[in-house]
Tab-separated table of C-alpha atoms and ligand atoms in Angstrom:
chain	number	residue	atom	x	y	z
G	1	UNK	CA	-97.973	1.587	134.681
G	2	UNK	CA	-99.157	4.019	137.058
G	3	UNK	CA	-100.493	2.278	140.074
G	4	UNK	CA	-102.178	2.673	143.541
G	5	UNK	CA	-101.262	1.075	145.977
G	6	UNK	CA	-104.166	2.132	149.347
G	7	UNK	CA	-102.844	0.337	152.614
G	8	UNK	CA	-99.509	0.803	151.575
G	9	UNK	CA	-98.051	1.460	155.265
G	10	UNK	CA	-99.524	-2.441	156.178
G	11	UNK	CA	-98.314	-5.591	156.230
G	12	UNK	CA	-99.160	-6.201	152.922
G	13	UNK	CA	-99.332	-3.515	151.196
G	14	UNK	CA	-95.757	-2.304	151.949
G	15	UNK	CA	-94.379	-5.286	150.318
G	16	UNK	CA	-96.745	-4.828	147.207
G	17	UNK	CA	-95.100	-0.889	147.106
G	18	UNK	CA	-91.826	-2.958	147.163
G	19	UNK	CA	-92.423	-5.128	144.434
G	20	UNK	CA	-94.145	-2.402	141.977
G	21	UNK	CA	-90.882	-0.169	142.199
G	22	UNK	CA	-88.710	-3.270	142.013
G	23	UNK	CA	-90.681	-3.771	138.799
G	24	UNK	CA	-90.236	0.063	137.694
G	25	UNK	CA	-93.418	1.165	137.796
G	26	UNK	CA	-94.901	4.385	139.207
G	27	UNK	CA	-96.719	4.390	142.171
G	28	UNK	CA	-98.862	6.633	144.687
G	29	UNK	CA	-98.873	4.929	148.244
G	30	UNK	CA	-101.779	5.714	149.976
G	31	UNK	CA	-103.042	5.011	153.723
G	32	UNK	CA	-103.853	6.569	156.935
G	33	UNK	CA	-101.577	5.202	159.335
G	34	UNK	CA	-103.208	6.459	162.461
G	35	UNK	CA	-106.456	4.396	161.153
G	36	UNK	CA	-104.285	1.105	161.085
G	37	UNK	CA	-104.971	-1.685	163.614
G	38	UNK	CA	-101.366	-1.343	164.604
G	39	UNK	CA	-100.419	2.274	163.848
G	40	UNK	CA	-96.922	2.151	164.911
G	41	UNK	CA	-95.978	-0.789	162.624
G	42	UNK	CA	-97.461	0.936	160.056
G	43	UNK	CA	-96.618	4.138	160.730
G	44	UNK	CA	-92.744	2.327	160.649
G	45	UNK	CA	-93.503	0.803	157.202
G	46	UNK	CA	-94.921	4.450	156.070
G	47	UNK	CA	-91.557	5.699	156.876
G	48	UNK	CA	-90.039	3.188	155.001
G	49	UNK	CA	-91.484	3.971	151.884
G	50	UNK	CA	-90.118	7.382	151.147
G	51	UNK	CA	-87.489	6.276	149.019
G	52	UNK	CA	-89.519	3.969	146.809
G	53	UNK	CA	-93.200	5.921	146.156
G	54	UNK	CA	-94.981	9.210	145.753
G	55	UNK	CA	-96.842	8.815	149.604
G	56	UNK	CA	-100.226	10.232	150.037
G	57	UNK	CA	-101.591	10.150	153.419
G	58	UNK	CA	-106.013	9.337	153.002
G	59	UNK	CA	-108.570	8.580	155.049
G	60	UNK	CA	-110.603	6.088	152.435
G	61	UNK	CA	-113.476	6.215	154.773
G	62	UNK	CA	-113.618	10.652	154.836
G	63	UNK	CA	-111.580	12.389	152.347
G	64	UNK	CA	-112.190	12.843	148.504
G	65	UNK	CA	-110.624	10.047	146.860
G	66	UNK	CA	-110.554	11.009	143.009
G	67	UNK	CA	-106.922	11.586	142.948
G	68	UNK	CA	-106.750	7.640	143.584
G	69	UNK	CA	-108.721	7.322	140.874
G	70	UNK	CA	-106.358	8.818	137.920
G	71	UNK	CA	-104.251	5.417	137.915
G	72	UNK	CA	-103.971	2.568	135.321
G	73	UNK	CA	-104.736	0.326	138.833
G	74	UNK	CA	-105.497	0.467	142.079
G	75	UNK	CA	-104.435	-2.170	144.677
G	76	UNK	CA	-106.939	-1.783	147.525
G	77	UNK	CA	-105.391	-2.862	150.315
G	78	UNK	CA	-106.178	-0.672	153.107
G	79	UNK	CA	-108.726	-1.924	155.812
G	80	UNK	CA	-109.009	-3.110	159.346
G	81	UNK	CA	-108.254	-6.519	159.437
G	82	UNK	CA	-108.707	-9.514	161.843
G	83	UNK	CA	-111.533	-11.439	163.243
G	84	UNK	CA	-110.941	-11.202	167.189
G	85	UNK	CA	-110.289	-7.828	167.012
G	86	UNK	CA	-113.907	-6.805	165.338
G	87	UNK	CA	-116.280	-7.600	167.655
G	88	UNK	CA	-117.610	-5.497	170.359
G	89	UNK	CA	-116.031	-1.740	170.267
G	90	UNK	CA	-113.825	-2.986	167.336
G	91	UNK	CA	-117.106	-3.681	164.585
G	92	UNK	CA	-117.809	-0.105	164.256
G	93	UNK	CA	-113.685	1.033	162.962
G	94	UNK	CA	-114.489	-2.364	161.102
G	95	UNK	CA	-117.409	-1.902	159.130
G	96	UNK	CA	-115.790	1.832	158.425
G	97	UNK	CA	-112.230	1.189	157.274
G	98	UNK	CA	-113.519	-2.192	155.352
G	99	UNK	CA	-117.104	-1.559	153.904
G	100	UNK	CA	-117.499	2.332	153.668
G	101	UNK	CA	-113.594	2.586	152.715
G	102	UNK	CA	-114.423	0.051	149.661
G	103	UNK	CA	-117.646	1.725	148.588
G	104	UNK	CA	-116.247	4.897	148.367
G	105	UNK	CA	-113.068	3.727	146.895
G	106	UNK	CA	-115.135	1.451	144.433
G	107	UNK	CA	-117.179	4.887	143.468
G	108	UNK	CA	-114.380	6.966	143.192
G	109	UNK	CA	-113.411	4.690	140.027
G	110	UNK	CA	-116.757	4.813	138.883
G	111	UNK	CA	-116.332	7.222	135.798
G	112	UNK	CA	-112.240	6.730	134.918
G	113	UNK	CA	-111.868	2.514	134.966
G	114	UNK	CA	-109.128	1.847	136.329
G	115	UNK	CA	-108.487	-1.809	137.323
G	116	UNK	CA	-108.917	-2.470	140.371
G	117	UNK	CA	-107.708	-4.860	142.976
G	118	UNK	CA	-109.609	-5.952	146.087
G	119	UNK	CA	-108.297	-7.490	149.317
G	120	UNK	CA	-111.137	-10.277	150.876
G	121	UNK	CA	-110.492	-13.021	153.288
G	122	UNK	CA	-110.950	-16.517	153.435
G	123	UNK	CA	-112.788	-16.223	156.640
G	124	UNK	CA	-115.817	-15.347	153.962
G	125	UNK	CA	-116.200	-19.614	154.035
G	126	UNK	CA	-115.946	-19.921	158.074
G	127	UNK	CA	-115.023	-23.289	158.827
G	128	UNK	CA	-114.372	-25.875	156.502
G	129	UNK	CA	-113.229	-29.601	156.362
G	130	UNK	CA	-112.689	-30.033	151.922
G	131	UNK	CA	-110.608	-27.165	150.068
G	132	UNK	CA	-112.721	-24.443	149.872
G	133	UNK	CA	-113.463	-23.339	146.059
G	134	UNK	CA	-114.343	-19.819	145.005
G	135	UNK	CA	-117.781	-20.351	143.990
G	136	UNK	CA	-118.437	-22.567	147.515
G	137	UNK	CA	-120.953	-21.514	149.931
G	138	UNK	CA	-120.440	-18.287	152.175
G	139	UNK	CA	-120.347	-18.833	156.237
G	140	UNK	CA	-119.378	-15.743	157.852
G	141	UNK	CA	-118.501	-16.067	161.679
G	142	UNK	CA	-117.614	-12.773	162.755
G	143	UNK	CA	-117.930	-8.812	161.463
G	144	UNK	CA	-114.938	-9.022	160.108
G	145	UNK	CA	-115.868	-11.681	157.517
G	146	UNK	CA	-119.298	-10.286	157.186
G	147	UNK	CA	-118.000	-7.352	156.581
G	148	UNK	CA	-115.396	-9.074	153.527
G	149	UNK	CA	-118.298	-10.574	151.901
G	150	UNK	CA	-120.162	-6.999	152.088
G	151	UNK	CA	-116.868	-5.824	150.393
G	152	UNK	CA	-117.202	-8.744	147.963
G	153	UNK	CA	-120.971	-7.581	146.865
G	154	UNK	CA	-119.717	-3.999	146.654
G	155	UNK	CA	-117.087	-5.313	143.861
G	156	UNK	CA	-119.390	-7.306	142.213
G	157	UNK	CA	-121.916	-4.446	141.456
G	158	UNK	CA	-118.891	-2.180	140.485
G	159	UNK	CA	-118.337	-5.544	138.048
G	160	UNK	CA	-121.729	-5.183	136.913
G	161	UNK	CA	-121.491	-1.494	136.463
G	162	UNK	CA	-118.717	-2.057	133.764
G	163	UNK	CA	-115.659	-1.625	136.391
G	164	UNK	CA	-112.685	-4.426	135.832
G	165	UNK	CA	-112.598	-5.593	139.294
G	166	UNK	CA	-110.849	-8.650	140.411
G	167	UNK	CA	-111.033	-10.077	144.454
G	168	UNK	CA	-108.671	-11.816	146.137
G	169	UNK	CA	-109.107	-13.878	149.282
G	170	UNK	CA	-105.774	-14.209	150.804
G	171	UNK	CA	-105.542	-17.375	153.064
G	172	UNK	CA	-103.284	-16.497	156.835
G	173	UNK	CA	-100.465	-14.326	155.388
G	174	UNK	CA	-97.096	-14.689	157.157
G	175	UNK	CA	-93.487	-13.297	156.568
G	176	UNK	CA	-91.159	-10.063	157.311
G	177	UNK	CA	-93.148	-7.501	158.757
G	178	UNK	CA	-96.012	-9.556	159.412
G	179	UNK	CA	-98.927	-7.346	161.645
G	180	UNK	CA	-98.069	-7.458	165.643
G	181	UNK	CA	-101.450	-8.971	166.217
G	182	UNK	CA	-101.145	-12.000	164.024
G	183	UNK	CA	-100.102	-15.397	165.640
G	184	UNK	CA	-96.545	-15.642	164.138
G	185	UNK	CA	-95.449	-12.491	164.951
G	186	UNK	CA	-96.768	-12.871	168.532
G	187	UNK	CA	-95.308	-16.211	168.704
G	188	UNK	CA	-91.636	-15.299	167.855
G	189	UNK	CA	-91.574	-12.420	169.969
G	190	UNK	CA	-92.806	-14.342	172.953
G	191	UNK	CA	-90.146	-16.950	171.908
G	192	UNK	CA	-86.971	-14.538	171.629
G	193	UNK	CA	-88.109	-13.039	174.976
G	194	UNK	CA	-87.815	-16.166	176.365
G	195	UNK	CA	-91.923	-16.382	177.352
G	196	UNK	CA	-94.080	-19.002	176.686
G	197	UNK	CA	-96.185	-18.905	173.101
G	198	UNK	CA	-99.832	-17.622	173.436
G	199	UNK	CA	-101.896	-20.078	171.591
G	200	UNK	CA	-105.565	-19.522	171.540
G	201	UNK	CA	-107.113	-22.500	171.599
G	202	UNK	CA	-106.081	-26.364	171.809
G	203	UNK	CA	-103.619	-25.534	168.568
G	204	UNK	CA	-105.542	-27.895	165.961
G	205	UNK	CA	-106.733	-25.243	164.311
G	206	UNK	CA	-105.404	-25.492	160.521
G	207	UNK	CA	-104.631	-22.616	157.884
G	208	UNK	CA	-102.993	-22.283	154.624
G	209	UNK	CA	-100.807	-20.438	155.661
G	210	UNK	CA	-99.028	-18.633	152.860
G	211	UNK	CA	-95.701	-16.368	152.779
G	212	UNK	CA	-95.951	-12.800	152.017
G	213	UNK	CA	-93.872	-13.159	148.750
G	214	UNK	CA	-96.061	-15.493	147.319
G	215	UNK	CA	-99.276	-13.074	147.788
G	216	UNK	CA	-97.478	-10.468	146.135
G	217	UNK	CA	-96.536	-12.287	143.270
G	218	UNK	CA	-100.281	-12.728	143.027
G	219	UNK	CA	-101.655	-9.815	143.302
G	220	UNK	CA	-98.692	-8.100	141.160
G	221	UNK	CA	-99.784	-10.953	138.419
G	222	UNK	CA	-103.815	-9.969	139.358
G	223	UNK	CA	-102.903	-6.169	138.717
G	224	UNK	CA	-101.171	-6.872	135.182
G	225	UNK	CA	-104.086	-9.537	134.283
G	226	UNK	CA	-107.008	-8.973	132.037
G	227	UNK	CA	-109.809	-11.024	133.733
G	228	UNK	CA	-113.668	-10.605	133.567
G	229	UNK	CA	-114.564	-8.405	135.477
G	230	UNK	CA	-116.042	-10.100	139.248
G	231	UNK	CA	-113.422	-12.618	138.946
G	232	UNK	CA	-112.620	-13.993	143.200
G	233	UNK	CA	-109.556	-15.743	143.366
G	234	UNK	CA	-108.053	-18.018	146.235
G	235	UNK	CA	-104.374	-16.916	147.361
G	236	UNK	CA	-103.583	-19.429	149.687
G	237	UNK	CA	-101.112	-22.455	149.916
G	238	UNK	CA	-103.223	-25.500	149.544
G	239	UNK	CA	-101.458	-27.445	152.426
G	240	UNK	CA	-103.149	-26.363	155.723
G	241	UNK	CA	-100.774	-26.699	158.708
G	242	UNK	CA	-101.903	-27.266	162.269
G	243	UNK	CA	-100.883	-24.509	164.684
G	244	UNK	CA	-98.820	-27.317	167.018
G	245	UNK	CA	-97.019	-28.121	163.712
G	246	UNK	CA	-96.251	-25.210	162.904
G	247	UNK	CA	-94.824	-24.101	166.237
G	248	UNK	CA	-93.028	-27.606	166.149
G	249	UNK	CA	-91.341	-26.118	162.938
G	250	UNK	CA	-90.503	-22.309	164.617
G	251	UNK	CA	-88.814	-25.181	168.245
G	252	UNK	CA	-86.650	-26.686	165.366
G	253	UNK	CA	-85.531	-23.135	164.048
G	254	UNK	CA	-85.119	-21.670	167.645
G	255	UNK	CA	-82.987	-24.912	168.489
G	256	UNK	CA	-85.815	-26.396	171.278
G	257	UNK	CA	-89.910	-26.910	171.421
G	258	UNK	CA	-90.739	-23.485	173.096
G	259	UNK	CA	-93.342	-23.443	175.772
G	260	UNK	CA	-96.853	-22.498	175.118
G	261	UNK	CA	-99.527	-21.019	177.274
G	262	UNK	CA	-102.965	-21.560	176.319
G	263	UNK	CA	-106.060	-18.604	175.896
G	264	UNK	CA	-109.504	-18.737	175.455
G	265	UNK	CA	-110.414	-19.642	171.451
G	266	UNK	CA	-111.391	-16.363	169.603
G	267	UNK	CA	-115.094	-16.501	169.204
G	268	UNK	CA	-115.671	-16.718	164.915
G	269	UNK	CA	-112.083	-17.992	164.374
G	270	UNK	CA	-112.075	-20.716	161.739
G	271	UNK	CA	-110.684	-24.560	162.922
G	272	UNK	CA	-109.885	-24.512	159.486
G	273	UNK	CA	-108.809	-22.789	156.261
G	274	UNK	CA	-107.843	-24.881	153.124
G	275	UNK	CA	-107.438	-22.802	149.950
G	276	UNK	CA	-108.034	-24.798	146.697
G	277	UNK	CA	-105.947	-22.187	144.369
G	278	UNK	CA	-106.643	-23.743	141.118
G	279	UNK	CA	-108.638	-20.711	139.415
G	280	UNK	CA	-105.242	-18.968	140.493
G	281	UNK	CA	-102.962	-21.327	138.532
G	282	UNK	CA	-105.084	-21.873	136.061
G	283	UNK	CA	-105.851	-17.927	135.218
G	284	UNK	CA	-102.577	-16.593	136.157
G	285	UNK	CA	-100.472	-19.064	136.320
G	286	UNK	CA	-99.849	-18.366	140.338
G	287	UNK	CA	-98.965	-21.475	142.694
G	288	UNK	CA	-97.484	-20.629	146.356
G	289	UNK	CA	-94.139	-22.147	146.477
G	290	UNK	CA	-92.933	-20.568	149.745
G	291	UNK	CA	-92.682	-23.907	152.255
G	292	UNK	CA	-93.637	-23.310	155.545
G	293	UNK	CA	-90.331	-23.872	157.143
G	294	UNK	CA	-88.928	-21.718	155.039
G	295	UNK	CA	-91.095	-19.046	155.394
G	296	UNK	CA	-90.835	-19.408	158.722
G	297	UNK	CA	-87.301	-18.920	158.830
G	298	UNK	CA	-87.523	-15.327	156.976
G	299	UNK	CA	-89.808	-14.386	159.382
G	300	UNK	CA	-87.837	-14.924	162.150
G	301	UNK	CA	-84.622	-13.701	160.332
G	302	UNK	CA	-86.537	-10.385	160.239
G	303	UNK	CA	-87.704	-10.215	163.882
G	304	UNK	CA	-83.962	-10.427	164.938
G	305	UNK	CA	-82.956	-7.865	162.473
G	306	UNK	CA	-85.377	-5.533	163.919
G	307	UNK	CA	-84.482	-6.059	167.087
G	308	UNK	CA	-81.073	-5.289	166.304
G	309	UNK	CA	-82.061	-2.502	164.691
G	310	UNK	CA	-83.629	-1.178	167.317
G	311	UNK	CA	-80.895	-1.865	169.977
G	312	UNK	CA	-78.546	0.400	167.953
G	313	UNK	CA	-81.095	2.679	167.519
G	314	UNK	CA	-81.487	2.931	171.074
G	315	UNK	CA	-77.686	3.325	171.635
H	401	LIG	N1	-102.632	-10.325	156.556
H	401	LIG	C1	-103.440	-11.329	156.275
H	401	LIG	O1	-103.175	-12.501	156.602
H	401	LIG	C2	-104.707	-11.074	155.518
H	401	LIG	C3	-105.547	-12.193	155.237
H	401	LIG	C4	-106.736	-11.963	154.552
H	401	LIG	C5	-107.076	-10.701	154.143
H	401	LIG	N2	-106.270	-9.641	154.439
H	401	LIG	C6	-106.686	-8.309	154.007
H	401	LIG	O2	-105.610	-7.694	153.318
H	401	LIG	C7	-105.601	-6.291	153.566
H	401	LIG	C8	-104.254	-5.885	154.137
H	401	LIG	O3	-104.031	-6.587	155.357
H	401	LIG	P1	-102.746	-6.315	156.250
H	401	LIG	O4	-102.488	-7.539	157.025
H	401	LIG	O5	-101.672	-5.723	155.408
H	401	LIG	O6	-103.301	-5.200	157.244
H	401	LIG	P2	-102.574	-3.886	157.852
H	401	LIG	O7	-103.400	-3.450	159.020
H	401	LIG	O8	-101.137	-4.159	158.097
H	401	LIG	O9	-102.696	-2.827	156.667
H	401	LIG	C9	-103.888	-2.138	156.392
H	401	LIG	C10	-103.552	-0.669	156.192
H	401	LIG	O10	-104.784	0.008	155.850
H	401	LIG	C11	-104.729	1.303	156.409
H	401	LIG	N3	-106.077	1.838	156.590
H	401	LIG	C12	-107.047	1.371	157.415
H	401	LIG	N4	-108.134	2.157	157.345
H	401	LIG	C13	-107.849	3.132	156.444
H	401	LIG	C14	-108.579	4.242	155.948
H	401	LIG	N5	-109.819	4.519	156.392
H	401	LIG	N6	-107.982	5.046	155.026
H	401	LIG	C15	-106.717	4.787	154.599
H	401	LIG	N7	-105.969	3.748	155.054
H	401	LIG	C16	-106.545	2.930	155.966
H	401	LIG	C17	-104.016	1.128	157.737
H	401	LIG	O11	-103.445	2.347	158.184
H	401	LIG	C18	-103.010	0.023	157.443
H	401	LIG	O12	-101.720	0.576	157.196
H	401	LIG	C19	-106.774	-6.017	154.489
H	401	LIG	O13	-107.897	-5.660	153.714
H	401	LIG	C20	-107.013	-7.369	155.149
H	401	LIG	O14	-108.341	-7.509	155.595
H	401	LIG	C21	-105.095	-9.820	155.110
């Protein structure tokens, strides 16, 4: 198949570009790394990419998007993601990269069909104590998640309108390459510099957190799948974690219970996320097996290879 992969210089969506060319197809890799939240980790993954993907560099949000839409799929993974980092000067890049980027992606595919794949969030259900089901309530706490369930409508009227859309709402992804502003990442590179762990909040906070490998399985399974058109899906391990456990797991990897120094909560941050992934299993046979110590362990097997990578790059 010939498939699009947009946000392919992210967290994400460079592993997707990884998997599709593992899995011989063809495919265009398309993103604006300068828009990214973190531009030099994505413009590193960009780089990284040359050898495996035609690379198209598009501003989703500006630029005329129809050569996108010549594709048997598109994987639409490029955005502006993160709750803390939407409000105040951060909603208006945030409503751009995420709403207008999807509405112009969404009509760009308008007349040729392909299928397309869209990236929401679980913070669409804010804070819940039960797993959260797909056709649950909606509870927004921040622009970011307002702006996923605004992205949400968008693909359900492209549904309506005849396009085969299917959303995703990946639960706390984690892994190799994981984005500099999510807790893991910040976490282990605190930790190997020997600094104490910045925790927002008390640490109770729960998520299902779930390894990259296992959202790309997914959303590779999501992009080869003939669903209804509208069809949400949960991709999230169904065993939320507290924060303290799960830096209890990362002290029993690094050999000793790091230290942690406490922030201020993030205003619209869930205290929990528990993805009930049933639909998932049940309509493409997807579970996530990754473990969280094991996941874990990746993770931090990739933050020492880059820093060893960049040592001798250095030299
Ligand atoms: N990582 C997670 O845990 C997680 C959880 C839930 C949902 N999501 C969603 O999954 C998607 C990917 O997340 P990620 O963690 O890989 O983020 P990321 O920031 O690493 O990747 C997003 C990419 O989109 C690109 N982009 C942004 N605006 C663009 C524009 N206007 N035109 C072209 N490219 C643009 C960026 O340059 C970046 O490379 C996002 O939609 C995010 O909201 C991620």
């Amino acid at each position: 198949m010939r498939i699009v992969v947009t946000g392919a210089a992210g967290f994400l969506g460079s592993h997707v570009v990884d998997a599709l060319a593992e899995a011989g197809h063809e495919v265009l890799a398309a993103d604006a790394p300068a828009r990214a939240l973190n531009p030099a980790a994505s413009r590193r993954n960009w780089a990284g990419l040359a050898d495996r993907a035609a690379r198209l560099e598009i501003d989703l949000a500006v630029d005329d998007l129809a050569p996108l839409a010549a594709a048997d799929a598109v994987v639409h993974l490029a955005g502006r993601p993160g709750v803390r980092t939407s409000w105040g000067a951060g909603r208006a890049p945030a409503e751009r990269d995420n709403v207008v980027a999807t509405r112009r992606l969404l009509q760009a595919c308008a007349a040729r069909r392909p299928r397309v794949i869209v990236a929401s969030s679980s913070s669409v259900y804010g804070s819940r104590d039960l797993p959260t089901r797909e056709d649950d309530p909606l509870s927004p706490a921040s622009p970011y998640a307002a702006g996923k369930v605004e992205v949400e409508r968008l693909a359900a009227v492209a549904a309506r309108d005849g396009l085969p859309v299917t959303v995703l709402r990946y639960f706390s992804v984690y892994g190799p390459r994981q984005r500099p502003d999510m807790a893991f990442h910040r976490f282990i590179e605190a930790a190997l510099d020997g600094r104490p762990l910045p925790v927002f909040g008390d640490g109770r906070r729960s998520r299902s957190f779930t390894h990259v490998a296992d959202v790309v399985d997914a959303t590779l399974r999501a992009a080869a799948a003939d669903l209804p058109g509208g069809t949400v899906l949960n991709v999230g391990r169904p065993e939320p974690v507290t924060v303290r456990a799960a830096i209890d797991l990362l002290g029993e990897l690094l050999g000793g219970r790091p230290a942690v120094r406490g922030q201020e909560p993030v205003a619209g941050d869930a205290t929990r996320t528990w993805a009930d992934s049933g639909r998932a299993a049940r309509l493409l046979g997807w579970t996530a097996g990754t473990g969280l110590a094991e996941g874990l362990a990746d993770q931090l097997a990739w933050h020492r290879g880059l820093r060893v990578r960049d040592r001798v790059g250095a030299a």
